[in-house]
Amino acid sequence: MPGEDVSTRIEDSLLRSLARVTGSAAPPRLAAALTHAVFPGGQRIRPRLCLSVALACGDDQPLVSGAAAAAVEFLHCASLVHDDMPCFDNAMMRRGRPSVHAAHGEALALLAGDGLITLAFETVAMAAVADPVRSASLSLIIARSVGMPHGIVAGQGWESEAAPDLGLYQRAKTGALFAGAAMAGAAAAGCAAEPWGATGHLLGEAYQVADDIADVVGEARALGKPVGQDVFHGRPSAVQEFGIGGAARRLMALVEEAAERVPDCAGADALRAQIRAQASRFLPKEAAQHAA
Amino acid sequence: MPGEDVSTRIEDSLLRSLARVTGSAAPPRLAAALTHAVFPGGQRIRPRLCLSVALACGDDQPLVSGAAAAAVEFLHCASLVHDDMPCFDNAMMRRGRPSVHAAHGEALALLAGDGLITLAFETVAMAAVADPVRSASLSLIIARSVGMPHGIVAGQGWESEAAPDLGLYQRAKTGALFAGAAMAGAAAAGCAAEPWGATGHLLGEAYQVADDIADVVGEARALGKPVGQDVFHGRPSAVQEFGIGGAARRLMALVEEAAERVPDCAGADALRAQIRAQASRFLPKEAAQHAA
């Protein structure tokens, strides 16, 4: 995926949106919890996907695509904050430091998540000054990637079912926001969003497999979060299903299919190359040997 | 406020939006938690305000105003679900039956709130098929009435501060969504939203005073929730500040000012009359005697 310029655009867009709502009029502790949830970030992989797709589609409205990328990342951060809470994973560490509820308490973590979901929609709504049609379309895309029945909230909801539909569960929990990120990138550039869903979903599935592998072979320090959580929480995992080598091969196959499914657009070939190059970043070194 | 027809429109709009996301593809227990949070409802006072304002402004796009009213109520229901959770009020009863976390557990309550916030934005985004400009404007209005720094999330956030700004706290916690409801009603009908903020805020403040009074003189059975919670949680209350009689007089004055501040529009006089008539519904009978 593209480098420095995209990273700068993402961080700038996140900072600008967050600064608007955490100024002196805001309750200071909640403002600090929101900031803690967003900065410093992780890989920003979803907003990078969003902007990469927008660029491949011409990116004729950078204000709109920047808003889309920030919204996608705010939603991701919100889901991490709520997932880490005691009634879910009860995770005390995230990105190498205390999770939001560990640092700020449960009440502020709950509110920070709510505030970030809201900020995501506010951010795309503000892009309506540039283009109301694209703004409304973005709002619908991100709502569906988060909400019921197919978004990340639904994915989490399947964890409360005695006999979850594993296909729906995985598509919703990880795939939906990746699909949303890709579709939002296309919509922000004025292109049809729907054809980008498949590429996004496949990348989401690949990322989930990579995460399952890291949960087994990774080191907590490098990941910034505890390992061994899938077994601990009894969650389905590609490693349990296929072994490490099988999971690594599956990851490579998913990434290849994602690249092949990139819809025709001006920057399609460059984007396909970026996606293939990205696969090696997804795959932990220890697992790459098993895949050979 | 208007009667049967408005009630029917509100319930229909809520049902339609909720049915779309709780069908057979959704995780069933989370779907049940969302439905529990919305039906049966309370007074639906915020969506009634929203539709009353839309009607006063001509209501030339009933699909858009119906979406706005449903969105406002979904946001209100989400805030109740999250407020009732153990890390806030730990309230086991709401609307005369178990609260969502009491009935469905904390994890599903957390997700139900997230799902309802998302559904609110999805509902107004879908109205873009009728009018993308109004849809985007609604999205911005409701985002600001919920999020940071002035919405209900910020209001809740002030409760975690050692020395909260009481004016900002009350405006945000209750006033913001009433203001959002009134402004959304105007925007849904294609009118300027901003002038409606004052009327909405004043009605929200009046409702908060009524709620403070009910918390002291009301009966848990009639309210469907426990009384005495303000003192228990150490929250600021108009009754503590002014006594019951003073609080009741303040409520009447706020409602009168809200009516006077109704902006000029085709249905302004009828709306003012409705608002004044509504005041007596706000005020518990026991407190009306004190106000005389």
Short mmCIF file of N, CA and C in Angstrom, two decimals, chain B residues 2 5-7 9-10 13 47-70 127 130-131 134 138 181-192 196 265-268 271:
data_model
loop_
_atom_site.label_atom_id
_atom_site.label_comp_id
_atom_site.label_asym_id
_atom_site.label_seq_id
_atom_site.Cartn_x
_atom_site.Cartn_y
_atom_site.Cartn_z
N PRO B 2 -49.36 16.55 18.69
CA PRO B 2 -50.35 15.81 17.92
C PRO B 2 -50.51 14.38 18.43
N ASP B 5 -52.06 9.92 15.01
CA ASP B 5 -51.36 9.76 13.75
C ASP B 5 -49.84 9.83 13.95
N VAL B 6 -49.41 10.77 14.79
CA VAL B 6 -47.98 10.90 15.06
C VAL B 6 -47.45 9.66 15.78
N SER B 7 -48.20 9.18 16.76
CA SER B 7 -47.79 7.97 17.48
C SER B 7 -47.64 6.80 16.51
N ARG B 9 -47.11 6.92 13.28
CA ARG B 9 -45.95 7.12 12.41
C ARG B 9 -44.66 6.76 13.12
N ILE B 10 -44.55 7.16 14.39
CA ILE B 10 -43.31 6.88 15.14
C ILE B 10 -43.12 5.38 15.31
N SER B 13 -42.27 3.69 12.02
CA SER B 13 -40.93 3.99 11.55
C SER B 13 -39.88 3.21 12.36
N PRO B 47 -39.06 11.80 19.73
CA PRO B 47 -39.55 11.71 18.34
C PRO B 47 -40.86 12.48 18.13
N ARG B 48 -41.69 12.59 19.17
CA ARG B 48 -42.92 13.39 19.04
C ARG B 48 -42.56 14.86 18.80
N LEU B 49 -41.57 15.34 19.55
CA LEU B 49 -41.11 16.72 19.34
C LEU B 49 -40.59 16.88 17.91
N CYS B 50 -39.80 15.91 17.47
CA CYS B 50 -39.22 15.97 16.13
C CYS B 50 -40.32 16.06 15.06
N LEU B 51 -41.30 15.19 15.15
CA LEU B 51 -42.38 15.21 14.13
C LEU B 51 -43.27 16.43 14.27
N SER B 52 -43.50 16.90 15.50
CA SER B 52 -44.31 18.10 15.70
C SER B 52 -43.67 19.30 15.02
N VAL B 53 -42.35 19.41 15.17
CA VAL B 53 -41.64 20.51 14.52
C VAL B 53 -41.69 20.34 13.00
N ALA B 54 -41.46 19.12 12.52
CA ALA B 54 -41.53 18.87 11.07
C ALA B 54 -42.90 19.28 10.53
N LEU B 55 -43.97 18.91 11.24
CA LEU B 55 -45.33 19.26 10.80
C LEU B 55 -45.53 20.77 10.82
N ALA B 56 -45.01 21.43 11.85
CA ALA B 56 -45.14 22.89 11.91
C ALA B 56 -44.40 23.56 10.75
N CYS B 57 -43.38 22.88 10.23
CA CYS B 57 -42.57 23.42 9.12
C CYS B 57 -43.08 22.92 7.75
N GLY B 58 -44.22 22.24 7.73
CA GLY B 58 -44.78 21.83 6.44
C GLY B 58 -44.65 20.34 6.13
N ASP B 59 -43.67 19.70 6.71
CA ASP B 59 -43.46 18.24 6.57
C ASP B 59 -43.67 17.75 5.14
N ASP B 60 -42.93 18.35 4.20
CA ASP B 60 -43.13 18.00 2.79
C ASP B 60 -42.45 16.69 2.40
N GLN B 61 -41.64 16.10 3.32
CA GLN B 61 -40.97 14.82 3.02
C GLN B 61 -41.18 13.87 4.22
N PRO B 62 -42.37 13.30 4.35
CA PRO B 62 -42.67 12.48 5.53
C PRO B 62 -41.71 11.30 5.70
N LEU B 63 -41.16 10.77 4.61
CA LEU B 63 -40.20 9.68 4.75
C LEU B 63 -38.96 10.17 5.50
N VAL B 64 -38.54 11.39 5.19
CA VAL B 64 -37.34 11.93 5.83
C VAL B 64 -37.62 12.27 7.29
N SER B 65 -38.76 12.88 7.58
CA SER B 65 -39.05 13.24 8.97
C SER B 65 -39.30 11.98 9.81
N GLY B 66 -39.91 10.97 9.21
CA GLY B 66 -40.10 9.71 9.94
C GLY B 66 -38.76 9.07 10.30
N ALA B 67 -37.82 9.13 9.37
CA ALA B 67 -36.47 8.61 9.64
C ALA B 67 -35.80 9.41 10.75
N ALA B 68 -35.96 10.73 10.71
CA ALA B 68 -35.35 11.58 11.74
C ALA B 68 -35.92 11.24 13.11
N ALA B 69 -37.23 11.08 13.19
CA ALA B 69 -37.87 10.77 14.48
C ALA B 69 -37.39 9.43 15.01
N ALA B 70 -37.32 8.43 14.14
CA ALA B 70 -36.86 7.11 14.58
C ALA B 70 -35.42 7.18 15.05
N ALA B 127 -32.57 7.65 4.23
CA ALA B 127 -33.47 8.71 3.74
C ALA B 127 -32.82 9.51 2.62
N ALA B 130 -34.47 9.76 -0.75
CA ALA B 130 -35.47 10.82 -0.95
C ALA B 130 -34.80 12.18 -1.09
N ASP B 131 -33.76 12.43 -0.27
CA ASP B 131 -33.15 13.77 -0.26
C ASP B 131 -31.77 13.71 0.40
N ARG B 134 -30.76 16.79 2.83
CA ARG B 134 -31.41 16.76 4.14
C ARG B 134 -30.89 15.59 4.97
N LEU B 138 -29.27 15.91 8.62
CA LEU B 138 -29.79 15.18 9.79
C LEU B 138 -28.69 14.41 10.50
N ALA B 181 -33.63 16.83 18.46
CA ALA B 181 -34.93 16.37 17.96
C ALA B 181 -35.66 17.52 17.25
N ALA B 182 -35.66 18.69 17.89
CA ALA B 182 -36.36 19.84 17.28
C ALA B 182 -35.66 20.26 15.99
N MET B 183 -34.34 20.35 16.04
CA MET B 183 -33.59 20.77 14.85
C MET B 183 -33.73 19.75 13.72
N ALA B 184 -33.74 18.47 14.07
CA ALA B 184 -33.88 17.43 13.04
C ALA B 184 -35.26 17.52 12.39
N GLY B 185 -36.27 17.84 13.19
CA GLY B 185 -37.61 18.00 12.62
C GLY B 185 -37.64 19.11 11.58
N ALA B 186 -37.01 20.23 11.92
CA ALA B 186 -36.98 21.36 10.98
C ALA B 186 -36.17 21.00 9.74
N ALA B 187 -35.00 20.39 9.94
CA ALA B 187 -34.14 20.04 8.80
C ALA B 187 -34.82 19.01 7.90
N ALA B 188 -35.56 18.08 8.49
CA ALA B 188 -36.25 17.06 7.71
C ALA B 188 -37.31 17.69 6.80
N ALA B 189 -37.83 18.84 7.22
CA ALA B 189 -38.84 19.55 6.42
C ALA B 189 -38.21 20.63 5.55
N GLY B 190 -36.89 20.65 5.48
CA GLY B 190 -36.21 21.59 4.59
C GLY B 190 -36.07 23.00 5.14
N CYS B 191 -36.28 23.17 6.45
CA CYS B 191 -36.15 24.50 7.07
C CYS B 191 -34.81 24.62 7.80
N ALA B 192 -34.44 25.85 8.11
CA ALA B 192 -33.21 26.09 8.87
C ALA B 192 -33.34 25.44 10.24
N TRP B 196 -34.22 26.40 15.86
CA TRP B 196 -35.02 25.51 16.70
C TRP B 196 -34.26 24.97 17.90
N CYS B 265 -43.07 30.01 11.62
CA CYS B 265 -43.28 29.01 10.58
C CYS B 265 -44.79 28.85 10.44
N ALA B 266 -45.22 28.12 9.42
CA ALA B 266 -46.66 28.01 9.14
C ALA B 266 -47.45 27.54 10.37
N GLY B 267 -46.91 26.58 11.08
CA GLY B 267 -47.67 26.01 12.20
C GLY B 267 -47.21 26.48 13.56
N ALA B 268 -46.61 27.67 13.64
CA ALA B 268 -46.00 28.11 14.90
C ALA B 268 -47.03 28.21 16.03
N LEU B 271 -48.21 24.88 17.31
CA LEU B 271 -47.14 24.20 18.05
C LEU B 271 -46.97 24.80 19.44
#
